[in-house]
CSV table of C-alpha atoms in Angstrom, one decimal:
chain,number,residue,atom,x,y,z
A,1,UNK,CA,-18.7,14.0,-28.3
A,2,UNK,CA,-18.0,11.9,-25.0
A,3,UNK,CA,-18.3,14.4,-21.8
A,4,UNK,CA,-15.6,12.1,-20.7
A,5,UNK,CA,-12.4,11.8,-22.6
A,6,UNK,CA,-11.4,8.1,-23.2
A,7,UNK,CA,-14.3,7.1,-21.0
A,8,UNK,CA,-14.7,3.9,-23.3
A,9,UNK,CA,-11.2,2.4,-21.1
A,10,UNK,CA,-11.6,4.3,-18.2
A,11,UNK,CA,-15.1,4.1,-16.6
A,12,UNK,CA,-16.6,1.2,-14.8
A,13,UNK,CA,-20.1,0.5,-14.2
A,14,UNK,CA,-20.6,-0.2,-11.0
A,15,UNK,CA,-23.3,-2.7,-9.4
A,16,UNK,CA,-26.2,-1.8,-7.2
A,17,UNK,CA,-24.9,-3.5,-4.3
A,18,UNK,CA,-21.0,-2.2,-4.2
A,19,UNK,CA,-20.2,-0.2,-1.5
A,20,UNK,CA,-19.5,3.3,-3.3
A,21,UNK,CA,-16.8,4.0,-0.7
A,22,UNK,CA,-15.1,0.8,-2.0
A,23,UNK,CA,-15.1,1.8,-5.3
A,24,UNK,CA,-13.8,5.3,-4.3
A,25,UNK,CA,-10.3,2.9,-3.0
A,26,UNK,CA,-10.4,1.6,-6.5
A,27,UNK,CA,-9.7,5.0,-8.1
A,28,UNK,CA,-6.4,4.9,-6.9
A,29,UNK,CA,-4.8,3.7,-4.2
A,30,UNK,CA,-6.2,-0.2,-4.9
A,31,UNK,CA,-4.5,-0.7,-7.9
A,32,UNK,CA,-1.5,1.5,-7.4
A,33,UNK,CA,-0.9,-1.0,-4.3
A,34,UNK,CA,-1.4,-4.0,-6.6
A,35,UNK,CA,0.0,-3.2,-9.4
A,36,UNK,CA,3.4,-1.2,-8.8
A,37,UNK,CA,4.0,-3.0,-5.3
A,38,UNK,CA,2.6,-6.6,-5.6
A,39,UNK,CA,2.7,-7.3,-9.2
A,40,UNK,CA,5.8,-5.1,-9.7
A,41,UNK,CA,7.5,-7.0,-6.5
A,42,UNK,CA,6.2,-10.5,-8.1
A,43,UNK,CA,4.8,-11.4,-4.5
A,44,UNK,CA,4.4,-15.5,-4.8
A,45,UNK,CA,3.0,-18.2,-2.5
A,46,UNK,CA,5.2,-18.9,0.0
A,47,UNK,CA,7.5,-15.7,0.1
A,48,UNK,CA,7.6,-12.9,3.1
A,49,UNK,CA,6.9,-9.6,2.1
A,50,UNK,CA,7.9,-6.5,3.9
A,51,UNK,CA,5.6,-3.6,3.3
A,52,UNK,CA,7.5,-0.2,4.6
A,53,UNK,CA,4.8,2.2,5.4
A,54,UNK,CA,1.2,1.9,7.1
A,55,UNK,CA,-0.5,4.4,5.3
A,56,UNK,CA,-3.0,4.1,2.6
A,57,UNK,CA,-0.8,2.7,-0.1
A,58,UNK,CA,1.0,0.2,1.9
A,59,UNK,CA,-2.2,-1.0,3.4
A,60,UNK,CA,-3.6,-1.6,-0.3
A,61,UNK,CA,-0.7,-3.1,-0.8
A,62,UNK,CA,-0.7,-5.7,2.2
A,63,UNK,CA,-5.1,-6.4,1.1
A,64,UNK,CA,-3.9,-7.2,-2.4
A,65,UNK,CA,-0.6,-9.5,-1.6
A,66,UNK,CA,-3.1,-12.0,0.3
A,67,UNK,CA,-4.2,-13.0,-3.4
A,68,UNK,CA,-0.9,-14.7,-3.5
A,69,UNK,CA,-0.9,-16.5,-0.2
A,70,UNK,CA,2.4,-15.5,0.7
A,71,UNK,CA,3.7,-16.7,4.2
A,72,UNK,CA,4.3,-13.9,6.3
A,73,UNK,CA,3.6,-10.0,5.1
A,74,UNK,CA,5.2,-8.1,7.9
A,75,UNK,CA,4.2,-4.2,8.2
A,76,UNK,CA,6.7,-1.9,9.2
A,77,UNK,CA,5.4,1.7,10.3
A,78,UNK,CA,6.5,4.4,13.1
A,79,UNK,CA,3.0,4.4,14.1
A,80,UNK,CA,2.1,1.8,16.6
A,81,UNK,CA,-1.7,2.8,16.5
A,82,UNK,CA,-1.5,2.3,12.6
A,83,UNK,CA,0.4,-1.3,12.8
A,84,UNK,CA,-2.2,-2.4,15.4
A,85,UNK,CA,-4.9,-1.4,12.6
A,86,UNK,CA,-2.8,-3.9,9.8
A,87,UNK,CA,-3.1,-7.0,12.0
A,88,UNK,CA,-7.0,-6.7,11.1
A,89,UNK,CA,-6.4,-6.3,7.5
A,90,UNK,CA,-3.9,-9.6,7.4
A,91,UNK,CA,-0.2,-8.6,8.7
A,92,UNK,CA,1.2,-11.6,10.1
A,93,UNK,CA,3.8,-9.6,12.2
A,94,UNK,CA,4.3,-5.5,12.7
A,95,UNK,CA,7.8,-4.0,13.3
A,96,UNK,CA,7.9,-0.1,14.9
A,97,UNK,CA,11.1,1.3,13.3
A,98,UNK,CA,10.9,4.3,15.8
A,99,UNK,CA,11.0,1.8,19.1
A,100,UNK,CA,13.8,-0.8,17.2
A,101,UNK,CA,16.2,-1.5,14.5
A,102,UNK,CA,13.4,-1.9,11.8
A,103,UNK,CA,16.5,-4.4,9.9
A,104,UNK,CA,17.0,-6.6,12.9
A,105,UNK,CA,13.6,-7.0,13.7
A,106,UNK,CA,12.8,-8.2,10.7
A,107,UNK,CA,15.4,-10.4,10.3
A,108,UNK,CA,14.2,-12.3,13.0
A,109,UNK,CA,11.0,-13.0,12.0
A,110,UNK,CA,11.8,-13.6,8.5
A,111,UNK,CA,15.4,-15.1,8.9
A,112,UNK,CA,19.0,-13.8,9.0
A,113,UNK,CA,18.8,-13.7,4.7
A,114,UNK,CA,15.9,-11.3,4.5
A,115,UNK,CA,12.5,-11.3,2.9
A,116,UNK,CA,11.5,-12.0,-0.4
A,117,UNK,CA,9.8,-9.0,-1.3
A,118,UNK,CA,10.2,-5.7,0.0
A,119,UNK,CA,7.4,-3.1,-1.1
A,120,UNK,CA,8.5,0.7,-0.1
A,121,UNK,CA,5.4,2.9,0.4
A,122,UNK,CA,6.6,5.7,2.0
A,123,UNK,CA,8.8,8.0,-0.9
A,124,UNK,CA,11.5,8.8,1.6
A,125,UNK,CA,15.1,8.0,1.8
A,126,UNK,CA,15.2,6.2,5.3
A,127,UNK,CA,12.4,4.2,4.2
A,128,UNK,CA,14.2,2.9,0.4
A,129,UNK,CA,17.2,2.4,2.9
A,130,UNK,CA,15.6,0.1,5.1
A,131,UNK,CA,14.1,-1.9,2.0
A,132,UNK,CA,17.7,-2.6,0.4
A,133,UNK,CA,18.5,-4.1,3.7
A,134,UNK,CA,15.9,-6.3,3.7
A,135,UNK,CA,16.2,-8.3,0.6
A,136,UNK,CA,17.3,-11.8,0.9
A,137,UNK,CA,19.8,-12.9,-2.4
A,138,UNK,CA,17.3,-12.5,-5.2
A,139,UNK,CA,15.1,-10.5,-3.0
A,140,UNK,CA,12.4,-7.7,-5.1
A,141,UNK,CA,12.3,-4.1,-3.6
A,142,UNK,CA,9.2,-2.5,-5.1
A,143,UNK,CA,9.1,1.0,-4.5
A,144,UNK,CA,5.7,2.5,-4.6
A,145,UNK,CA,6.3,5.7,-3.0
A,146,UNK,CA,6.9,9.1,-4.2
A,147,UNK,CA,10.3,10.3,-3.3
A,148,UNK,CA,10.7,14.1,-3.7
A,149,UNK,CA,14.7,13.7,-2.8
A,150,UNK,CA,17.4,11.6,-4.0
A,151,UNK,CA,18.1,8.1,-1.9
A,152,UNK,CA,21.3,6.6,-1.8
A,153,UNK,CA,21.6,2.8,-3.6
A,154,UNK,CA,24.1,0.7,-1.9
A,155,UNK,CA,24.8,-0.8,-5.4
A,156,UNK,CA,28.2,-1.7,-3.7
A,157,UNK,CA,26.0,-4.8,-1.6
A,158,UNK,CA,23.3,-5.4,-4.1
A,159,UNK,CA,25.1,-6.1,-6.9
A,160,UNK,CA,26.0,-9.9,-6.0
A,161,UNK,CA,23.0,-10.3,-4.4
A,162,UNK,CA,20.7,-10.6,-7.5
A,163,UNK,CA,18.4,-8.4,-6.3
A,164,UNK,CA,15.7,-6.5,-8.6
A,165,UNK,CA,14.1,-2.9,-8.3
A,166,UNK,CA,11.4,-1.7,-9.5
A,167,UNK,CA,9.1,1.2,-9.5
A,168,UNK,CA,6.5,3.0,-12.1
A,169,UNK,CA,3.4,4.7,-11.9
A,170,UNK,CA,0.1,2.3,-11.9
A,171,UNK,CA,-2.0,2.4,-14.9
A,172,UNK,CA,-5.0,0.6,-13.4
A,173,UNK,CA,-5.3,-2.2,-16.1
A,174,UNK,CA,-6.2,-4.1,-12.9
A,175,UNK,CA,-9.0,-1.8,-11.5
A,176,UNK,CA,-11.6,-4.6,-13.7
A,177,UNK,CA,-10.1,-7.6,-11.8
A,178,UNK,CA,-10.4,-5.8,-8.3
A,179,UNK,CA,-13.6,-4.6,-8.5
A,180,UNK,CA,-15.0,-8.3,-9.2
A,181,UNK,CA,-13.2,-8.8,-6.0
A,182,UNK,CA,-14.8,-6.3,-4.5
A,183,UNK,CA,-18.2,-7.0,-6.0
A,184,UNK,CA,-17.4,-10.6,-4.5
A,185,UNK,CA,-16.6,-9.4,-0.9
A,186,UNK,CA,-13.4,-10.8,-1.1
A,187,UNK,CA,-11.9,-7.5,-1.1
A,188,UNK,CA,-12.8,-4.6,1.7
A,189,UNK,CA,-11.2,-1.5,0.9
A,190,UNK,CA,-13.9,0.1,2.3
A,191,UNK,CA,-12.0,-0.5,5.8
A,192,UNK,CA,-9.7,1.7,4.8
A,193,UNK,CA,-12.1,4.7,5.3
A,194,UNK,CA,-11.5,5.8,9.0
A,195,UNK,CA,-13.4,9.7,8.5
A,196,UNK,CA,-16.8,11.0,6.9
A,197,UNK,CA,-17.5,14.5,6.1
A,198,UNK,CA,-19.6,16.1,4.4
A,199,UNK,CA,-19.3,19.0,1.6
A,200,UNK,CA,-19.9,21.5,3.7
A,201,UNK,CA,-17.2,20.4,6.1
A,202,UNK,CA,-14.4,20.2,3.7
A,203,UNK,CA,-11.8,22.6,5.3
A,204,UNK,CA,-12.1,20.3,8.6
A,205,UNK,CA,-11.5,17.3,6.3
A,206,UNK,CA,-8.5,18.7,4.7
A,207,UNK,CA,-7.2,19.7,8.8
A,208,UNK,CA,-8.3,15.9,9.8
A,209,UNK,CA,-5.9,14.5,6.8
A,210,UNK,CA,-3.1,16.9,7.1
A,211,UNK,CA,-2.8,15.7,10.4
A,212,UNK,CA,-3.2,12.1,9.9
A,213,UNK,CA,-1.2,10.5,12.8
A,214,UNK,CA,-2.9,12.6,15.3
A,215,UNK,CA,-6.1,12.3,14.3
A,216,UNK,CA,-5.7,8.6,13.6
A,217,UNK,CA,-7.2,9.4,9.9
A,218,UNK,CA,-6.5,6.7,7.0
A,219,UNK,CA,-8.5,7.8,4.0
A,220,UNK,CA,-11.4,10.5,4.3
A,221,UNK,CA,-14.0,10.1,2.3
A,222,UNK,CA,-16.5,13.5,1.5
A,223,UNK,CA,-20.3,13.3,1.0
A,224,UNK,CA,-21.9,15.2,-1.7
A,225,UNK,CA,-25.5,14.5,-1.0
C-alpha cells in the first residue's frame, strides 16, 4: 500500500541541483498562477496584461505570462514597496491604486480601450471591480483570487463588450512543464522567498506572514533540518 495516496500522478522527482525552495513555489502558488490566471486568461504574444494584486499569486502569475511574450504586463498593487519588487521579476509598468485611479492609470499606459487580459489575484470586490474596468472589447478577466463576499458584475457594460470570465481552482497538470523550467533556470520562483525560519521559530514566522505588508514578507519558507 502507497504511504502516499495517488502518489503515482502527484509526486515529482526532483533533480540534485533544483533549488528545494523553488520547488516549494511549485506546490502551489506556480501553477495556480499559470494555470487559472495565464492559461485561464489565454495571455498571447503581443497582448497587455493587467495583474491586480502583488502578492504571491499575482507575482506567479506575472513570472509565468513572460512565456507568452506579451507586450506590456502592468502590476497593480496598494503597496509601493511590493510594485518596486515586480519591476525585477518583469512588470513593464506598476500602477498604486491607493495614490491614483488604478482605471485611469492604466488606460494610459495600455490605451483608452483597455488591456487584453486582466488577471484578478486579490479575492476582493474592489479588486474584480477594477478588473471589469479594464477589459478592452474582447478583453479576458481571470480571476484567481479567493473571494469570501459577493462582487457586483456590471453585466449591464460587459455584455456588448465580448468579454470572457473565468475562474477555477488549479489542478497542477502543469507543475511537470514548470519544473523543467525551473530545472532549466528559466524560471526563479525561488525569488519569491523574502524570509527563513527555522522549525523552532515557527510562531515568529506565522507573526512575520500575518503581517506581510509591514514586515515586507512575500513567501516564508521553514527549515526542518
Amino acid at each position: 500500500m502507497s504511504v502516499f495516496p495517488h502518489g503515482e500522478n502527484s509526486l515529482y522527482h526532483l533533480k540534485d541541483d533544483v533549488n528545494e525552495e523553488a520547488a516549494v513555489m511549485l506546490s502551489d502558488i506556480l501553477p495556480t498562477g499559470f494555470e487559472i490566471g495565464v492559461l485561464n486568461g489565454t495571455v498571447k504574444p503581443g497582448d497587455t496584461v493587467a495583474i491586480v494584486g502583488a502578492g504571491p499569486i499575482g507575482f506567479a502569475a506575472l513570472l509565468t505570462a513572460q512565456f507568452f511574450a506579451p507586450a506590456k504586463i502592468i502590476m497593480v498593487d496598494l503597496d509601493q514597496e511590493r510594485l518596486e519588487v515586480s519591476k525585477s521579476f518583469g512588470a513593464t509598468d506598476v500602477v498604486n491604486s491607493g495614490t491614483e485611479n488604478a482605471v485611469e492609470a492604466v488606460k494610459r499606459i495600455a490605451g483608452a480601450e483597455g488591456v487584453d487580459v486582466a488577471i484578478e489575484a486579490v479575492g476582493v470586490p474592489a479588486t474584480f471591480d477594477i478588473c471589469q474596468k479594464l477589459l478592452k472589447p474582447g478583453g479576458h478577466l481571470a480571476n484567481v483570487g479567493v473571494h469570501g463576499k459577493p462582487v457586483e458584475l456590471h453585466i449591464e457594460e460587459l455584455w456588448i463588450r465580448n468579454v470572457t470570465i473565468t475562474m477555477g481552482l488549479v489542478c497542477t497538470s502543469t507543475t511537470s512543464m514548470l519544473l523543467k523550467n525551473v530545472e532549466s533556470k528559466k524560471l526563479q520562483p525561488e525569488k519569491l522567498v523574502s524570509h527563513r525560519f527555522d522549525f523552532s521559530d515557527m510562531l515568529n514566522a506565522y507573526e512575520v506572514f500575518g503581517n506581510a505588508a509591514k514586515e515586507k514578507a512575500l513567501k516564508v519558507i521553514i527549515n526542518f533540518n
